[in-house]
Every structure is written in structure tokens, then in C-alpha cells.
Amino acid sequence: MAAHRKPRPSSLGRPAVRTAATLALASAAGATLFEGSGHADPAAPGRTPAQVRTEVDRLYQEAEAATERYNGAKEQADAARASFDRLRDEAARRTERLNTARRGLGAVAAAQYRSGGLDPAVQLALTSNPDQYLERAALAEKAGDRQAAAVTAVRRELAGLAQLRAESAGRLTALRGHEAELRRQKATVLGKLAAARALLARLTAEERARYEAAVAARTGADAAGTTATGGTTARADRSSGDRAPVAAPTGRASAAISFARAQLGKPYVWGATGPSGYDCSGLTQAAWRAAGVSLPRTTYTQINAGRRVSRSELAPGDLVFFYSGISHVGLYIGGGQMIHAPRPGAPIRIAPIDEMPFAGATRVA
């Protein structure tokens, strides 16, 4: 018979091998990140800044779409958490009422035990004094009513608690699902942004300068005032939309636009609703909140928050939406211009609405 051997430790437990495996996985993850939609590496030799810009723009647009899905998942998770907390509080109140009902039932049982546990009718039959008989009969009837009421209260609270616990379990399951989706969308956003930064970092200084010049030319911003890598000056592109101000049709629309103008130059921060930074739907939500109107959180829900209007009907204060997936929104200010939070690295600014694929518009109030 073969001699008994001790089991050999797994190679993955050894630091050197584990490090090699980790590096291999990291390399695979990096390759997957850049494979994405199958485009060739735009940072390879011979690629133009325009091709880099196209790829980076695609990554930023996909990151923004994922940001809106993140916003939606967060809204659902917050609602599910609030609902679960309300059920938990109600369960605590019901538990206290149950304990009170049980104490009342226990007091009735203790009184019966002290009286010898005799049926009330038997106790009455043994009473020789007529006055005492009538008095005890009334007391026994009241005691019976109290006991019945206590039993009913206990049963009612037990049933209510069982229902609440079942409902809470369902809400908790939903909450965990929303939180898992939240984590997934956050990872998607961060992955897209990391890929965009990595592409830009691989450009030469000359390519980088050409890329930044192309971005500035497209947006109408001064290249010194806005960079593609996240650095911004305090100055925003205000002049393009201030040439010919258009009066807002309502006081609320005017208030929303005034709020948005006050945010010019603040950074785009994905998932943010202010006050130091905003994403696109966070900005429009905050602007209309300042005007006394509550908007939902995401682009794809904000488009249904008012009356749809055509592009030819646009008026200052309207929400304007872009891309087929309704993944970007701005606040129209007239003259073909909007205020919007463009993307990471670009501050809140005034821009023409034709710089992105127009998808629709909504008039809030």
C-alpha cells in the first residue's frame, strides 16, 4: 500500500505565483477594457487626433449613459431603503403593541390562577349572598370581555407582524438587487472613464496639443480655458450664449435659467447633484428645483416630466435631450444654445444644441 502523503499546498497560495496570476488577470482585464466595441487602438502610430477624439468621445458618451443608469439604480435603491426602514419602524411599533397585549392577557391569566382556576359560573354558584352574586356576575362578565379583547389583540398583532415580516423580506431582496445594480453601473462608469484617460495619456505632447485644439474648436471654448484631461480654469464659455439673450416665457423658466447660469464653470461630476458639481441630469434637476418644480433624477425619466415639444417650438427653460438612448440633457436658453454639464474634464458651459444628436425636448412648466 502506498505511503500516506500530506496534501501539497495549492500553488495559488504561494506569493510569487499569486502575484503572477494577479498580474495576468489585470492584463486580461486591461485588454478587455480597450477591446470594447472592437475599434482599433486610436493611440497607435499613424492615428490622428481626430480619431483619438472620436474614440474618447465614444467612451465619455458611454460613461454618461452608464451614469444615468447609475442614477436610476441609486434612486431605486434609495426608495427601497426608505421603504424598508419604514416597514422596520412599523414592525417595531407592532411588536410593542403585541407585547402590551400579551401583558394584558397574562394579567387575566394570573387573576384566574389566584382565584383557583375555577370557571366563573362555578364560583358564582357557590356564592350564598345574592348581592355578592350579582356583583361578582358583573365583574366576571367584564373579566371575560377583557380576556376576549386581549386574545383578539394578540391575534391581530401577530397577524400584522407576520405580514410586515413577509413584506420586509421582499423589500430587502429588492434593495439588495438595486444595490448590486448600483455597484455594477458604478464599475462601468469608472471603467469607461479610466479607458478614456488611458487613451489620452498615450498621446505625444504634439498629438495632445492637436487634440485639445480640436476639442476647443468644436465646443467654441478657448483651449487655455478648458482641457480634455480634467483641468479647467475658473472661466467658463459664457460669451457664446450671452450674445443675444432670449426672454424666458415664464417666471419659473427664468428662475431655472438663472440658477443654471450661476453654475457656469463648475465641474462635471458624475452622479452629482450639486452644489459644487453636477452631472447633466443633476444640473437640470437642481435648476428646476430652484424654480419650485420637482423633476425626476435621470435623463430618461426627465423627458417624460412635461409636455413634449418639437425642436422648432423650443423656448427658454425647455429640457433638450440627446442621443438615441436619451443619455444627455441640457437646459435650453434660446438662440440655439443650452447650458449643460458636458462630461468629465469639461465645466458646465453654454453650448449649441446641434453639437450632439438631438433626441427630443420637454417643456416642464
Coordinates of C-alpha atoms in Angstrom, one line a residue:
M1 CA 0.0 0.0 0.0
A2 CA 1.3 3.5 -0.9
A3 CA 2.6 5.5 2.0
H4 CA 0.3 8.3 3.1
R5 CA 1.4 11.7 1.8
K6 CA 0.4 15.0 3.1
P7 CA -1.6 17.1 0.6
R8 CA 0.5 19.6 -1.2
P9 CA -0.5 23.2 -0.8
S10 CA -2.1 24.9 -3.8
S11 CA 0.3 26.9 -5.9
L12 CA -2.1 29.8 -5.8
G13 CA -1.2 30.1 -2.1
R14 CA 2.4 31.0 -2.8
P15 CA 3.1 34.7 -3.0
A16 CA 5.1 34.6 -6.3
V17 CA 2.6 32.5 -8.2
R18 CA -0.3 34.5 -6.7
T19 CA 1.4 37.7 -7.8
A20 CA 1.9 36.4 -11.3
A21 CA -1.7 35.2 -11.5
T22 CA -2.9 38.6 -10.4
L23 CA -0.8 40.4 -13.0
A24 CA -2.1 38.1 -15.7
L25 CA -5.7 38.8 -14.7
A26 CA -5.0 42.5 -14.6
S27 CA -3.5 42.4 -18.1
A28 CA -6.5 40.5 -19.3
A29 CA -8.9 43.0 -17.7
G30 CA -7.0 45.8 -19.3
A31 CA -7.1 44.2 -22.7
T32 CA -10.9 43.7 -22.4
L33 CA -11.4 47.3 -21.4
F34 CA -9.8 48.5 -24.6
E35 CA -11.3 45.9 -26.9
G36 CA -14.8 47.3 -26.1
S37 CA -16.6 47.6 -29.4
G38 CA -13.8 46.2 -31.5
H39 CA -12.2 49.6 -32.6
A40 CA -8.5 49.7 -33.4
D41 CA -6.4 51.5 -30.9
P42 CA -6.6 55.1 -31.8
A43 CA -3.4 56.0 -29.9
A44 CA -1.3 53.7 -32.2
P45 CA 1.2 55.3 -34.5
G46 CA -0.4 56.9 -37.5
R47 CA -3.7 57.7 -35.8
T48 CA -4.8 61.3 -36.0
P49 CA -6.0 63.4 -33.1
A50 CA -9.4 63.4 -34.7
Q51 CA -9.5 59.6 -34.4
V52 CA -8.4 59.8 -30.8
R53 CA -11.1 62.4 -30.2
T54 CA -13.8 60.1 -31.7
E55 CA -12.8 57.2 -29.5
V56 CA -12.5 59.3 -26.3
D57 CA -15.9 60.9 -27.1
R58 CA -17.4 57.5 -27.5
L59 CA -16.0 56.4 -24.2
Y60 CA -17.3 59.5 -22.5
Q61 CA -20.7 59.2 -24.1
E62 CA -20.9 55.5 -22.9
A63 CA -19.8 56.6 -19.5
E64 CA -22.6 59.2 -19.4
A65 CA -25.2 56.6 -20.4
A66 CA -23.9 54.4 -17.6
T67 CA -24.0 57.4 -15.2
E68 CA -27.7 57.8 -16.0
R69 CA -28.3 54.1 -15.3
Y70 CA -26.3 54.5 -12.1
N71 CA -28.5 57.5 -11.2
G72 CA -31.7 55.4 -11.8
A73 CA -30.4 52.5 -9.8
K74 CA -29.4 54.8 -6.9
E75 CA -32.9 56.4 -7.0
Q76 CA -34.5 53.0 -6.8
A77 CA -32.1 51.8 -4.1
D78 CA -32.8 54.9 -2.0
A79 CA -36.5 54.4 -2.4
A80 CA -36.3 50.7 -1.5
R81 CA -34.1 51.6 1.6
A82 CA -36.6 54.2 2.8
S83 CA -39.5 51.8 2.3
F84 CA -37.6 49.0 4.2
D85 CA -36.8 51.4 7.0
R86 CA -40.5 52.4 7.3
L87 CA -41.5 48.8 7.5
R88 CA -38.9 48.1 10.1
D89 CA -40.2 51.0 12.2
E90 CA -43.7 49.8 11.8
A91 CA -42.7 46.3 12.9
A92 CA -41.1 47.8 16.0
R93 CA -44.3 49.6 16.9
R94 CA -46.4 46.5 16.2
T95 CA -44.0 44.4 18.4
E96 CA -44.5 46.9 21.3
R97 CA -48.3 46.7 20.9
L98 CA -48.0 42.9 20.8
N99 CA -46.0 42.9 24.0
T100 CA -48.6 45.2 25.6
A101 CA -51.5 42.8 24.5
R102 CA -49.6 39.8 25.8
R103 CA -49.0 41.5 29.2
G104 CA -52.8 42.2 29.4
L105 CA -53.6 38.6 28.6
G106 CA -51.0 37.5 31.2
A107 CA -52.7 39.6 33.9
V108 CA -56.1 38.0 33.2
A109 CA -54.5 34.5 33.4
A110 CA -52.7 35.4 36.6
A111 CA -56.0 36.6 38.2
Q112 CA -57.7 33.3 37.2
Y113 CA -54.8 31.3 38.7
R114 CA -55.1 33.3 42.0
S115 CA -58.8 32.5 42.1
G116 CA -58.1 28.8 41.9
G117 CA -58.7 28.5 38.2
L118 CA -62.5 27.8 38.8
D119 CA -64.9 28.6 36.0
P120 CA -66.6 31.9 36.8
A121 CA -70.1 30.2 36.7
V122 CA -69.0 27.7 39.3
Q123 CA -67.6 30.5 41.5
L124 CA -70.9 32.3 41.3
A125 CA -72.9 29.2 42.1
L126 CA -71.0 28.8 45.3
T127 CA -71.9 32.3 46.5
S128 CA -74.7 32.4 49.0
N129 CA -75.2 36.1 49.3
P130 CA -77.5 37.4 46.5
D131 CA -75.9 40.9 46.4
Q132 CA -72.4 39.4 46.1
Y133 CA -73.7 37.0 43.4
L134 CA -74.9 39.9 41.2
E135 CA -71.8 41.9 41.8
R136 CA -69.5 39.1 41.0
A137 CA -71.5 38.2 38.0
A138 CA -70.9 41.7 36.6
L139 CA -67.2 41.5 37.4
A140 CA -66.9 38.1 35.8
E141 CA -68.6 39.4 32.6
K142 CA -66.2 42.3 32.5
A143 CA -63.2 40.0 33.1
G144 CA -64.4 37.7 30.3
D145 CA -64.7 40.7 27.9
R146 CA -61.2 41.9 28.8
Q147 CA -59.8 38.4 28.2
A148 CA -61.5 38.1 24.9
A149 CA -60.3 41.6 23.9
A150 CA -56.8 40.7 24.9
V151 CA -56.8 37.5 22.9
T152 CA -58.1 39.3 19.9
A153 CA -55.5 42.0 20.2
V154 CA -52.7 39.4 20.4
R155 CA -54.0 37.6 17.4
R156 CA -54.3 40.8 15.4
E157 CA -50.8 42.0 16.2
L158 CA -49.4 38.5 15.4
A159 CA -51.1 38.5 12.0
G160 CA -49.9 42.1 11.3
L161 CA -46.3 41.3 12.3
A162 CA -46.3 38.2 10.1
Q163 CA -47.5 40.3 7.1
L164 CA -44.9 43.0 7.9
R165 CA -42.1 40.5 8.1
A166 CA -43.0 38.9 4.8
E167 CA -43.2 42.4 3.1
S168 CA -39.9 43.5 4.7
A169 CA -38.2 40.4 3.4
G170 CA -39.4 41.2 -0.1
R171 CA -38.3 44.8 0.2
L172 CA -34.9 43.7 1.5
T173 CA -34.5 41.4 -1.5
A174 CA -35.4 44.3 -3.9
L175 CA -33.0 46.6 -2.0
R176 CA -30.1 44.2 -2.4
G177 CA -30.9 43.8 -6.1
H178 CA -30.8 47.6 -6.6
E179 CA -27.6 47.9 -4.6
A180 CA -26.0 45.2 -6.8
E181 CA -27.1 47.1 -9.9
L182 CA -25.7 50.3 -8.4
R183 CA -22.3 48.7 -7.9
R184 CA -22.3 47.3 -11.5
Q185 CA -23.1 50.6 -13.1
K186 CA -20.5 52.4 -11.0
A187 CA -17.9 49.9 -12.2
T188 CA -19.0 50.5 -15.8
V189 CA -18.7 54.3 -15.4
L190 CA -15.3 54.1 -13.8
G191 CA -14.0 51.6 -16.4
K192 CA -15.1 53.9 -19.3
L193 CA -13.5 57.0 -17.7
A194 CA -10.3 55.1 -17.0
A195 CA -10.1 53.9 -20.6
A196 CA -10.6 57.5 -21.9
R197 CA -7.8 58.8 -19.5
A198 CA -5.5 56.0 -20.6
L199 CA -6.0 56.8 -24.3
L200 CA -5.3 60.5 -23.7
A201 CA -2.2 59.6 -21.6
R202 CA -0.7 57.6 -24.5
L203 CA -0.7 60.6 -26.9
T204 CA 2.5 62.5 -27.5
A205 CA 2.7 66.2 -26.5
E206 CA 2.2 67.3 -30.1
E207 CA -0.8 64.9 -30.5
R208 CA -2.2 66.1 -27.2
A209 CA -2.0 69.7 -28.3
R210 CA -3.8 68.9 -31.6
Y211 CA -6.4 67.0 -29.7
E212 CA -7.1 69.8 -27.3
A213 CA -7.2 72.3 -30.1
A214 CA -9.8 70.2 -31.9
V215 CA -11.9 69.9 -28.7
A216 CA -11.8 73.6 -28.1
A217 CA -12.7 74.4 -31.7
R218 CA -15.7 72.0 -31.6
T219 CA -17.1 73.4 -28.4
G220 CA -16.2 77.1 -29.1
A221 CA -14.2 77.2 -25.8
D222 CA -10.7 78.7 -25.5
A223 CA -8.2 75.8 -25.4
A224 CA -6.4 77.5 -22.5
G225 CA -9.6 77.6 -20.5
T226 CA -10.7 74.0 -20.9
T227 CA -8.5 70.9 -21.2
A228 CA -9.5 67.3 -22.1
T229 CA -7.9 65.8 -19.1
G230 CA -9.9 67.3 -16.3
G231 CA -8.1 70.6 -15.6
T232 CA -10.2 73.7 -16.0
T233 CA -9.8 77.3 -15.3
A234 CA -12.4 79.3 -13.4
R235 CA -13.6 80.9 -16.6
A236 CA -16.4 79.1 -18.5
D237 CA -17.5 79.6 -22.0
R238 CA -20.1 82.2 -21.3
S239 CA -19.7 84.5 -24.3
S240 CA -21.3 82.2 -26.9
G241 CA -24.7 82.2 -25.3
D242 CA -24.7 85.7 -23.9
R243 CA -24.6 87.4 -27.4
A244 CA -28.4 87.5 -27.7
P245 CA -30.3 86.6 -24.6
V246 CA -33.8 85.4 -25.1
A247 CA -36.5 86.2 -22.5
A248 CA -37.9 83.1 -20.8
P249 CA -41.7 82.6 -21.3
T250 CA -42.5 82.1 -17.6
G251 CA -41.1 83.2 -14.2
R252 CA -40.3 79.6 -13.4
A253 CA -38.3 79.1 -16.6
S254 CA -36.5 82.3 -15.9
A255 CA -35.6 81.2 -12.4
A256 CA -34.3 77.8 -13.7
I257 CA -32.1 79.5 -16.2
S258 CA -30.8 82.0 -13.7
F259 CA -29.8 79.1 -11.4
A260 CA -28.1 77.3 -14.3
R261 CA -26.2 80.4 -15.3
A262 CA -24.9 80.7 -11.7
Q263 CA -23.4 77.2 -12.0
L264 CA -21.3 78.1 -15.2
G265 CA -17.7 77.0 -14.7
K266 CA -18.4 74.4 -12.0
P267 CA -17.1 70.9 -12.8
Y268 CA -19.0 67.9 -14.3
V269 CA -19.0 65.3 -11.6
W270 CA -20.7 62.0 -12.5
G271 CA -23.6 61.1 -10.2
A272 CA -23.6 64.6 -8.5
T273 CA -26.5 66.9 -7.9
G274 CA -24.6 69.9 -6.5
P275 CA -23.8 72.3 -5.2
S276 CA -20.1 72.0 -6.1
G277 CA -20.5 69.9 -9.2
Y278 CA -23.2 68.2 -11.3
D279 CA -23.8 65.7 -13.9
C280 CA -26.1 66.6 -16.8
S281 CA -29.4 65.5 -15.3
G282 CA -28.3 66.6 -11.8
L283 CA -27.9 70.1 -13.2
T284 CA -31.3 70.3 -14.8
Q285 CA -33.0 68.8 -11.8
A286 CA -31.3 71.3 -9.5
A287 CA -32.1 74.2 -11.8
W288 CA -35.8 73.4 -11.9
R289 CA -35.9 72.7 -8.2
A290 CA -34.7 76.2 -7.6
A291 CA -37.8 77.3 -9.6
G292 CA -40.1 75.3 -7.4
V293 CA -40.5 72.3 -9.7
S294 CA -39.5 68.7 -8.8
L295 CA -38.0 66.7 -11.6
P296 CA -37.1 63.0 -11.5
R297 CA -33.4 62.1 -11.4
T298 CA -32.5 60.6 -14.8
T299 CA -32.5 61.8 -18.4
Y300 CA -34.8 59.0 -19.5
T301 CA -37.4 60.0 -16.8
Q302 CA -37.0 63.7 -17.2
I303 CA -38.0 63.5 -20.8
N304 CA -41.4 62.4 -19.6
A305 CA -41.7 65.0 -16.9
G306 CA -43.6 67.6 -19.0
R307 CA -45.1 68.2 -22.4
R308 CA -43.0 67.1 -25.4
V309 CA -42.2 69.9 -27.9
S310 CA -40.6 69.9 -31.3
R311 CA -37.3 71.5 -32.0
S312 CA -39.0 74.3 -33.9
E313 CA -41.1 75.0 -30.8
L314 CA -38.2 75.3 -28.3
A315 CA -38.4 78.1 -25.7
P316 CA -36.0 79.1 -22.9
G317 CA -36.3 76.7 -20.0
D318 CA -37.2 73.6 -22.1
L319 CA -35.2 70.5 -21.4
V320 CA -33.3 69.3 -24.5
F321 CA -32.2 65.7 -24.8
F322 CA -29.5 64.0 -26.9
Y323 CA -28.5 60.6 -28.3
S324 CA -30.8 57.7 -29.1
G325 CA -30.6 56.4 -25.6
I326 CA -31.7 59.7 -24.1
S327 CA -28.4 59.8 -22.2
H328 CA -27.7 63.6 -22.1
V329 CA -29.8 66.6 -21.2
G330 CA -29.3 70.4 -21.2
L331 CA -31.4 73.4 -20.3
Y332 CA -32.3 75.5 -23.4
I333 CA -31.8 79.2 -23.1
G334 CA -32.7 80.4 -26.6
G335 CA -30.8 81.2 -29.8
G336 CA -30.0 77.6 -30.4
Q337 CA -28.0 77.5 -27.1
M338 CA -28.2 75.5 -23.9
I339 CA -26.5 75.3 -20.5
H340 CA -25.3 71.8 -19.8
A341 CA -22.8 69.7 -17.9
P342 CA -20.9 68.2 -20.8
R343 CA -18.6 65.4 -19.4
P344 CA -15.7 64.8 -17.0
G345 CA -13.0 67.4 -17.6
A346 CA -15.4 69.9 -19.1
P347 CA -17.0 72.5 -16.9
I348 CA -20.7 73.5 -17.0
R349 CA -20.9 75.7 -20.0
I350 CA -23.1 77.3 -22.7
A351 CA -23.0 75.3 -26.0
P352 CA -25.0 75.0 -29.2
I353 CA -27.7 72.3 -29.1
D354 CA -26.5 71.0 -32.5
E355 CA -23.2 69.8 -31.2
M356 CA -24.8 66.4 -30.3
P357 CA -27.5 64.2 -31.9
F358 CA -30.8 65.8 -30.9
A359 CA -33.3 63.3 -29.4
G360 CA -36.2 65.4 -28.2
A361 CA -37.4 68.2 -25.9
T362 CA -39.8 68.6 -23.0
R363 CA -41.5 71.7 -21.6
V364 CA -41.6 71.4 -17.8
A365 CA -43.7 74.5 -16.9

